[in-house]
């Protein structure tokens, strides 16, 4: 995750709730994009699920789980990203799906499951901002808040996606058949990308009218994940062999990795392989099992066209 000014990158790794794994802690590191040196290293309990910047980059928020696989307990914690000191103790919040930062990075919201649906709450005082109810809000397994705080995309246990308006708690547009955890908003909140259940397509939705504007085809190779540029005009898809840049307006691919490039293990899809755009949308950061963060230029996404290397994460 990049800070709002694009000069700091936060990455996390480690942690497990399974008793036969030795590590029950996770680590978060912040790196300077300017010169590639590590700024801070933070230790978090249990499994790390999400890392976001808040307060216009002056705070780092982590969401994780402790306890056991059968009975996990969710928490969030705030840190000073430059030095790694904690700003708060871990704040408990069972059934928390997602952390969202809105209002220019000043408001911190969490989304969690309740008995009659889903609640959007203030992360600090736990007061409900909006409750989402009705058939589409039942049996929700994950949710994502748009960057401007206006929309929530929920995925239920039947792999159905629903887009909601936070202002009135009503569904917006139709629903889609998607993989239950793969939904991503663009930085301007105008575009939502969801991966279909068979992982061979990405539906690109316009949040203003709740309709599908295009479909990205991934072929037989299968989709691992998708990421939208800040303005939603481009999408980067990760398959089980490479990264691909696409135009969300028409669903077409933009360029391709050069044929003469040597294979790069950092592009192999895996559960902990991640990618993030810089705020200006010109550079992509990838991190994977080789414990190295790589920066890629978006003109070609060529395997040899790296913009930088930050070292072991």
One Martini backbone bead per residue (centre of mass of N, CA, C, O) as a GRO file, in nm:
protein
  313
    1UNK     BB    1   0.094   0.038   0.024
    2UNK     BB    2   0.045   0.365  -0.049
    3UNK     BB    3   0.087   0.669   0.005
    4UNK     BB    4  -0.061   0.960  -0.096
    5UNK     BB    5   0.238   1.073  -0.206
    6UNK     BB    6   0.417   0.803  -0.298
    7UNK     BB    7   0.684   0.773  -0.080
    8UNK     BB    8   0.537   0.525   0.066
    9UNK     BB    9   0.576   0.173   0.151
   10UNK     BB   10   0.357  -0.091   0.255
   11UNK     BB   11   0.442  -0.412   0.404
   12UNK     BB   12   0.343  -0.762   0.453
   13UNK     BB   13   0.406  -1.054   0.679
   14UNK     BB   14   0.300  -1.333   0.805
   15UNK     BB   15   0.142  -1.549   0.992
   16UNK     BB   16  -0.067  -1.773   1.207
   17UNK     BB   17  -0.341  -2.000   1.326
   18UNK     BB   18  -0.184  -2.246   1.300
   19UNK     BB   19  -0.033  -2.469   1.523
   20UNK     BB   20   0.203  -2.587   1.312
   21UNK     BB   21   0.294  -2.299   1.319
   22UNK     BB   22   0.541  -2.095   1.459
   23UNK     BB   23   0.401  -1.829   1.363
   24UNK     BB   24   0.207  -1.558   1.553
   25UNK     BB   25   0.331  -1.330   1.364
   26UNK     BB   26   0.360  -1.008   1.216
   27UNK     BB   27   0.481  -0.787   0.946
   28UNK     BB   28   0.561  -0.434   0.907
   29UNK     BB   29   0.681  -0.233   0.634
   30UNK     BB   30   0.857   0.069   0.562
   31UNK     BB   31   0.928   0.251   0.252
   32UNK     BB   32   1.138   0.429   0.051
   33UNK     BB   33   1.102   0.533  -0.277
   34UNK     BB   34   1.343   0.726  -0.326
   35UNK     BB   35   1.591   0.511  -0.188
   36UNK     BB   36   1.500   0.209  -0.063
   37UNK     BB   37   1.463   0.238   0.243
   38UNK     BB   38   1.403   0.147   0.559
   39UNK     BB   39   1.199   0.285   0.816
   40UNK     BB   40   1.013   0.036   0.933
   41UNK     BB   41   0.923  -0.213   1.198
   42UNK     BB   42   0.634  -0.414   1.262
   43UNK     BB   43   0.455  -0.590   1.522
   44UNK     BB   44   0.196  -0.833   1.478
   45UNK     BB   45  -0.063  -1.014   1.563
   46UNK     BB   46  -0.095  -1.281   1.387
   47UNK     BB   47  -0.291  -1.209   1.115
   48UNK     BB   48  -0.255  -1.028   0.818
   49UNK     BB   49  -0.507  -0.851   0.609
   50UNK     BB   50  -0.450  -0.524   0.642
   51UNK     BB   51  -0.325  -0.211   0.482
   52UNK     BB   52  -0.351   0.142   0.574
   53UNK     BB   53  -0.380   0.476   0.517
   54UNK     BB   54  -0.401   0.768   0.732
   55UNK     BB   55  -0.412   1.092   0.782
   56UNK     BB   56  -0.250   1.164   0.520
   57UNK     BB   57  -0.006   0.942   0.613
   58UNK     BB   58   0.031   0.961   0.946
   59UNK     BB   59  -0.112   0.674   0.935
   60UNK     BB   60  -0.124   0.324   1.023
   61UNK     BB   61  -0.339   0.045   0.932
   62UNK     BB   62  -0.425  -0.261   1.094
   63UNK     BB   63  -0.558  -0.588   1.003
   64UNK     BB   64  -0.645  -0.872   1.215
   65UNK     BB   65  -0.581  -1.210   1.358
   66UNK     BB   66  -0.671  -1.401   1.637
   67UNK     BB   67  -0.627  -1.715   1.772
   68UNK     BB   68  -0.822  -1.932   1.592
   69UNK     BB   69  -0.955  -2.079   1.323
   70UNK     BB   70  -1.238  -2.131   1.463
   71UNK     BB   71  -1.177  -1.854   1.672
   72UNK     BB   72  -1.156  -1.562   1.561
   73UNK     BB   73  -1.003  -1.232   1.621
   74UNK     BB   74  -1.057  -0.904   1.548
   75UNK     BB   75  -0.829  -0.630   1.458
   76UNK     BB   76  -0.707  -0.294   1.520
   77UNK     BB   77  -0.419  -0.070   1.430
   78UNK     BB   78  -0.215   0.211   1.509
   79UNK     BB   79   0.058   0.392   1.333
   80UNK     BB   80   0.385   0.506   1.281
   81UNK     BB   81   0.535   0.490   0.973
   82UNK     BB   82   0.832   0.617   1.023
   83UNK     BB   83   0.891   0.444   1.323
   84UNK     BB   84   0.665   0.216   1.444
   85UNK     BB   85   0.478   0.336   1.645
   86UNK     BB   86   0.216   0.311   1.847
   87UNK     BB   87  -0.110   0.475   1.875
   88UNK     BB   88  -0.250   0.200   1.956
   89UNK     BB   89  -0.422  -0.037   2.063
   90UNK     BB   90  -0.582  -0.305   2.009
   91UNK     BB   91  -0.895  -0.321   1.835
   92UNK     BB   92  -1.179  -0.471   1.872
   93UNK     BB   93  -1.370  -0.670   1.597
   94UNK     BB   94  -1.587  -0.872   1.524
   95UNK     BB   95  -1.648  -0.938   1.191
   96UNK     BB   96  -1.427  -0.792   1.029
   97UNK     BB   97  -1.359  -0.711   0.687
   98UNK     BB   98  -1.294  -0.382   0.668
   99UNK     BB   99  -1.092  -0.100   0.579
  100UNK     BB  100  -1.175   0.256   0.565
  101UNK     BB  101  -1.070   0.558   0.392
  102UNK     BB  102  -1.194   0.889   0.426
  103UNK     BB  103  -1.200   1.218   0.372
  104UNK     BB  104  -0.890   1.245   0.289
  105UNK     BB  105  -0.787   1.051   0.542
  106UNK     BB  106  -0.974   1.108   0.825
  107UNK     BB  107  -1.165   0.857   0.800
  108UNK     BB  108  -1.243   0.557   0.993
  109UNK     BB  109  -1.366   0.249   0.863
  110UNK     BB  110  -1.580  -0.033   0.932
  111UNK     BB  111  -1.671  -0.368   0.826
  112UNK     BB  112  -1.950  -0.572   0.948
  113UNK     BB  113  -2.113  -0.832   1.092
  114UNK     BB  114  -2.455  -0.903   1.156
  115UNK     BB  115  -2.754  -1.050   1.228
  116UNK     BB  116  -2.912  -0.844   0.994
  117UNK     BB  117  -2.614  -0.782   0.852
  118UNK     BB  118  -2.448  -0.472   0.784
  119UNK     BB  119  -2.182  -0.261   0.920
  120UNK     BB  120  -2.092   0.084   0.938
  121UNK     BB  121  -1.804   0.205   1.120
  122UNK     BB  122  -1.638   0.354   1.353
  123UNK     BB  123  -1.322   0.257   1.454
  124UNK     BB  124  -1.308   0.393   1.743
  125UNK     BB  125  -1.629   0.413   1.865
  126UNK     BB  126  -1.830   0.203   1.698
  127UNK     BB  127  -2.023   0.370   1.543
  128UNK     BB  128  -2.291   0.376   1.342
  129UNK     BB  129  -2.340   0.489   1.010
  130UNK     BB  130  -2.445   0.211   0.866
  131UNK     BB  131  -2.710  -0.015   0.767
  132UNK     BB  132  -2.733  -0.333   0.603
  133UNK     BB  133  -3.027  -0.470   0.458
  134UNK     BB  134  -3.152  -0.770   0.359
  135UNK     BB  135  -3.102  -1.025   0.143
  136UNK     BB  136  -2.810  -0.914   0.040
  137UNK     BB  137  -2.702  -0.902   0.365
  138UNK     BB  138  -2.688  -1.202   0.379
  139UNK     BB  139  -2.422  -1.397   0.425
  140UNK     BB  140  -2.171  -1.227   0.452
  141UNK     BB  141  -1.805  -1.256   0.379
  142UNK     BB  142  -1.752  -0.971   0.229
  143UNK     BB  143  -1.604  -0.629   0.207
  144UNK     BB  144  -1.608  -0.298   0.033
  145UNK     BB  145  -1.482   0.029   0.042
  146UNK     BB  146  -1.489   0.319  -0.085
  147UNK     BB  147  -1.280   0.592  -0.080
  148UNK     BB  148  -1.542   0.801  -0.042
  149UNK     BB  149  -1.779   0.631   0.123
  150UNK     BB  150  -2.043   0.567  -0.079
  151UNK     BB  151  -1.954   0.256  -0.111
  152UNK     BB  152  -2.059  -0.097  -0.108
  153UNK     BB  153  -1.916  -0.423  -0.146
  154UNK     BB  154  -2.076  -0.737  -0.143
  155UNK     BB  155  -2.010  -1.084  -0.038
  156UNK     BB  156  -2.146  -1.390  -0.045
  157UNK     BB  157  -2.172  -1.741   0.001
  158UNK     BB  158  -2.292  -1.741  -0.316
  159UNK     BB  159  -2.120  -1.539  -0.492
  160UNK     BB  160  -2.258  -1.250  -0.445
  161UNK     BB  161  -2.286  -0.923  -0.569
  162UNK     BB  162  -2.326  -0.597  -0.395
  163UNK     BB  163  -2.430  -0.266  -0.438
  164UNK     BB  164  -2.397   0.024  -0.218
  165UNK     BB  165  -2.543   0.297  -0.044
  166UNK     BB  166  -2.451   0.471   0.238
  167UNK     BB  167  -2.659   0.706   0.268
  168UNK     BB  168  -2.927   0.477   0.259
  169UNK     BB  169  -2.873   0.151   0.232
  170UNK     BB  170  -2.901   0.090  -0.073
  171UNK     BB  171  -2.921  -0.066  -0.350
  172UNK     BB  172  -2.705  -0.069  -0.652
  173UNK     BB  173  -2.828  -0.216  -0.879
  174UNK     BB  174  -2.714  -0.505  -0.943
  175UNK     BB  175  -2.586  -0.831  -0.969
  176UNK     BB  176  -2.316  -1.072  -0.933
  177UNK     BB  177  -2.107  -1.338  -1.043
  178UNK     BB  178  -1.859  -1.409  -0.797
  179UNK     BB  179  -1.595  -1.403  -0.628
  180UNK     BB  180  -1.627  -1.353  -0.286
  181UNK     BB  181  -1.335  -1.152  -0.262
  182UNK     BB  182  -1.328  -1.000  -0.566
  183UNK     BB  183  -1.314  -0.653  -0.506
  184UNK     BB  184  -1.253  -0.327  -0.681
  185UNK     BB  185  -1.163   0.002  -0.642
  186UNK     BB  186  -1.114   0.298  -0.742
  187UNK     BB  187  -0.982   0.595  -0.631
  188UNK     BB  188  -1.259   0.756  -0.738
  189UNK     BB  189  -1.514   0.539  -0.716
  190UNK     BB  190  -1.630   0.482  -1.028
  191UNK     BB  191  -1.495   0.190  -1.014
  192UNK     BB  192  -1.572  -0.168  -1.045
  193UNK     BB  193  -1.405  -0.480  -0.982
  194UNK     BB  194  -1.494  -0.821  -1.080
  195UNK     BB  195  -1.454  -1.162  -1.028
  196UNK     BB  196  -1.534  -1.435  -1.160
  197UNK     BB  197  -1.582  -1.755  -1.058
  198UNK     BB  198  -1.398  -1.879  -1.305
  199UNK     BB  199  -1.156  -1.665  -1.359
  200UNK     BB  200  -1.207  -1.538  -1.684
  201UNK     BB  201  -1.334  -1.265  -1.565
  202UNK     BB  202  -1.400  -0.902  -1.569
  203UNK     BB  203  -1.610  -0.684  -1.410
  204UNK     BB  204  -1.702  -0.350  -1.509
  205UNK     BB  205  -1.821  -0.096  -1.299
  206UNK     BB  206  -2.057   0.165  -1.264
  207UNK     BB  207  -2.141   0.340  -0.976
  208UNK     BB  208  -2.353   0.555  -1.083
  209UNK     BB  209  -2.555   0.300  -1.218
  210UNK     BB  210  -2.487  -0.013  -1.169
  211UNK     BB  211  -2.317  -0.097  -1.434
  212UNK     BB  212  -2.185  -0.264  -1.695
  213UNK     BB  213  -1.911  -0.152  -1.914
  214UNK     BB  214  -1.715  -0.415  -1.900
  215UNK     BB  215  -1.501  -0.695  -2.021
  216UNK     BB  216  -1.244  -0.902  -1.907
  217UNK     BB  217  -1.029  -1.119  -2.068
  218UNK     BB  218  -0.824  -1.422  -1.967
  219UNK     BB  219  -0.886  -1.700  -2.038
  220UNK     BB  220  -0.743  -2.019  -1.952
  221UNK     BB  221  -0.537  -1.929  -1.719
  222UNK     BB  222  -0.649  -1.741  -1.519
  223UNK     BB  223  -0.738  -1.562  -1.222
  224UNK     BB  224  -0.602  -1.401  -0.939
  225UNK     BB  225  -0.612  -1.077  -0.999
  226UNK     BB  226  -0.718  -0.725  -0.952
  227UNK     BB  227  -0.630  -0.380  -1.062
  228UNK     BB  228  -0.686  -0.038  -1.023
  229UNK     BB  229  -0.657   0.258  -1.117
  230UNK     BB  230  -0.725   0.558  -0.980
  231UNK     BB  231  -0.923   0.633  -1.248
  232UNK     BB  232  -1.018   0.344  -1.389
  233UNK     BB  233  -0.885   0.308  -1.691
  234UNK     BB  234  -0.715   0.075  -1.558
  235UNK     BB  235  -0.599  -0.274  -1.557
  236UNK     BB  236  -0.453  -0.526  -1.351
  237UNK     BB  237  -0.373  -0.856  -1.430
  238UNK     BB  238  -0.338  -1.176  -1.259
  239UNK     BB  239  -0.202  -1.458  -1.349
  240UNK     BB  240  -0.029  -1.774  -1.374
  241UNK     BB  241   0.213  -1.593  -1.561
  242UNK     BB  242   0.109  -1.278  -1.556
  243UNK     BB  243   0.091  -0.945  -1.650
  244UNK     BB  244  -0.195  -0.721  -1.735
  245UNK     BB  245  -0.295  -0.456  -1.940
  246UNK     BB  246  -0.610  -0.265  -1.931
  247UNK     BB  247  -0.902  -0.137  -2.079
  248UNK     BB  248  -1.206  -0.046  -1.927
  249UNK     BB  249  -1.381   0.066  -2.166
  250UNK     BB  250  -1.322  -0.216  -2.369
  251UNK     BB  251  -1.129  -0.466  -2.253
  252UNK     BB  252  -0.850  -0.422  -2.365
  253UNK     BB  253  -0.536  -0.476  -2.433
  254UNK     BB  254  -0.210  -0.340  -2.325
  255UNK     BB  255  -0.003  -0.489  -2.451
  256UNK     BB  256   0.306  -0.680  -2.364
  257UNK     BB  257   0.524  -0.886  -2.277
  258UNK     BB  258   0.827  -0.952  -2.367
  259UNK     BB  259   0.953  -1.226  -2.540
  260UNK     BB  260   1.275  -1.189  -2.438
  261UNK     BB  261   1.208  -1.233  -2.153
  262UNK     BB  262   1.278  -1.343  -1.858
  263UNK     BB  263   1.176  -1.517  -1.618
  264UNK     BB  264   0.967  -1.422  -1.324
  265UNK     BB  265   0.886  -1.519  -1.002
  266UNK     BB  266   0.722  -1.257  -0.914
  267UNK     BB  267   0.470  -1.338  -1.125
  268UNK     BB  268   0.375  -1.559  -0.964
  269UNK     BB  269   0.106  -1.696  -0.846
  270UNK     BB  270  -0.017  -1.616  -0.512
  271UNK     BB  271  -0.157  -1.556  -0.209
  272UNK     BB  272   0.093  -1.326  -0.141
  273UNK     BB  273   0.060  -1.179  -0.401
  274UNK     BB  274   0.114  -0.831  -0.480
  275UNK     BB  275  -0.049  -0.514  -0.588
  276UNK     BB  276   0.038  -0.155  -0.659
  277UNK     BB  277  -0.040   0.169  -0.700
  278UNK     BB  278   0.032   0.469  -0.760
  279UNK     BB  279  -0.130   0.768  -0.732
  280UNK     BB  280  -0.052   0.842  -1.050
  281UNK     BB  281  -0.053   0.552  -1.222
  282UNK     BB  282   0.266   0.484  -1.333
  283UNK     BB  283   0.311   0.265  -1.101
  284UNK     BB  284   0.407  -0.073  -1.004
  285UNK     BB  285   0.375  -0.286  -0.723
  286UNK     BB  286   0.551  -0.591  -0.631
  287UNK     BB  287   0.485  -0.885  -0.420
  288UNK     BB  288   0.649  -1.191  -0.300
  289UNK     BB  289   0.807  -1.493  -0.210
  290UNK     BB  290   1.105  -1.348  -0.254
  291UNK     BB  291   1.107  -1.080  -0.076
  292UNK     BB  292   1.037  -0.865  -0.315
  293UNK     BB  293   1.018  -0.531  -0.433
  294UNK     BB  294   0.865  -0.413  -0.733
  295UNK     BB  295   0.898  -0.170  -0.997
  296UNK     BB  296   0.663  -0.072  -1.258
  297UNK     BB  297   0.613   0.021  -1.566
  298UNK     BB  298   0.310   0.104  -1.768
  299UNK     BB  299   0.385   0.099  -2.075
  300UNK     BB  300   0.464  -0.241  -2.079
  301UNK     BB  301   0.537  -0.448  -1.843
  302UNK     BB  302   0.815  -0.538  -1.860
  303UNK     BB  303   1.044  -0.753  -1.719
  304UNK     BB  304   1.289  -0.521  -1.774
  305UNK     BB  305   1.092  -0.263  -1.682
  306UNK     BB  306   1.217  -0.137  -1.420
  307UNK     BB  307   1.203   0.126  -1.167
  308UNK     BB  308   1.272  -0.072  -0.918
  309UNK     BB  309   1.435  -0.180  -0.594
  310UNK     BB  310   1.370  -0.254  -0.242
  311UNK     BB  311   1.387  -0.537  -0.148
  312UNK     BB  312   1.348  -0.686   0.125
  313UNK     BB  313   1.039  -0.724   0.315
   0.00000   0.00000   0.00000
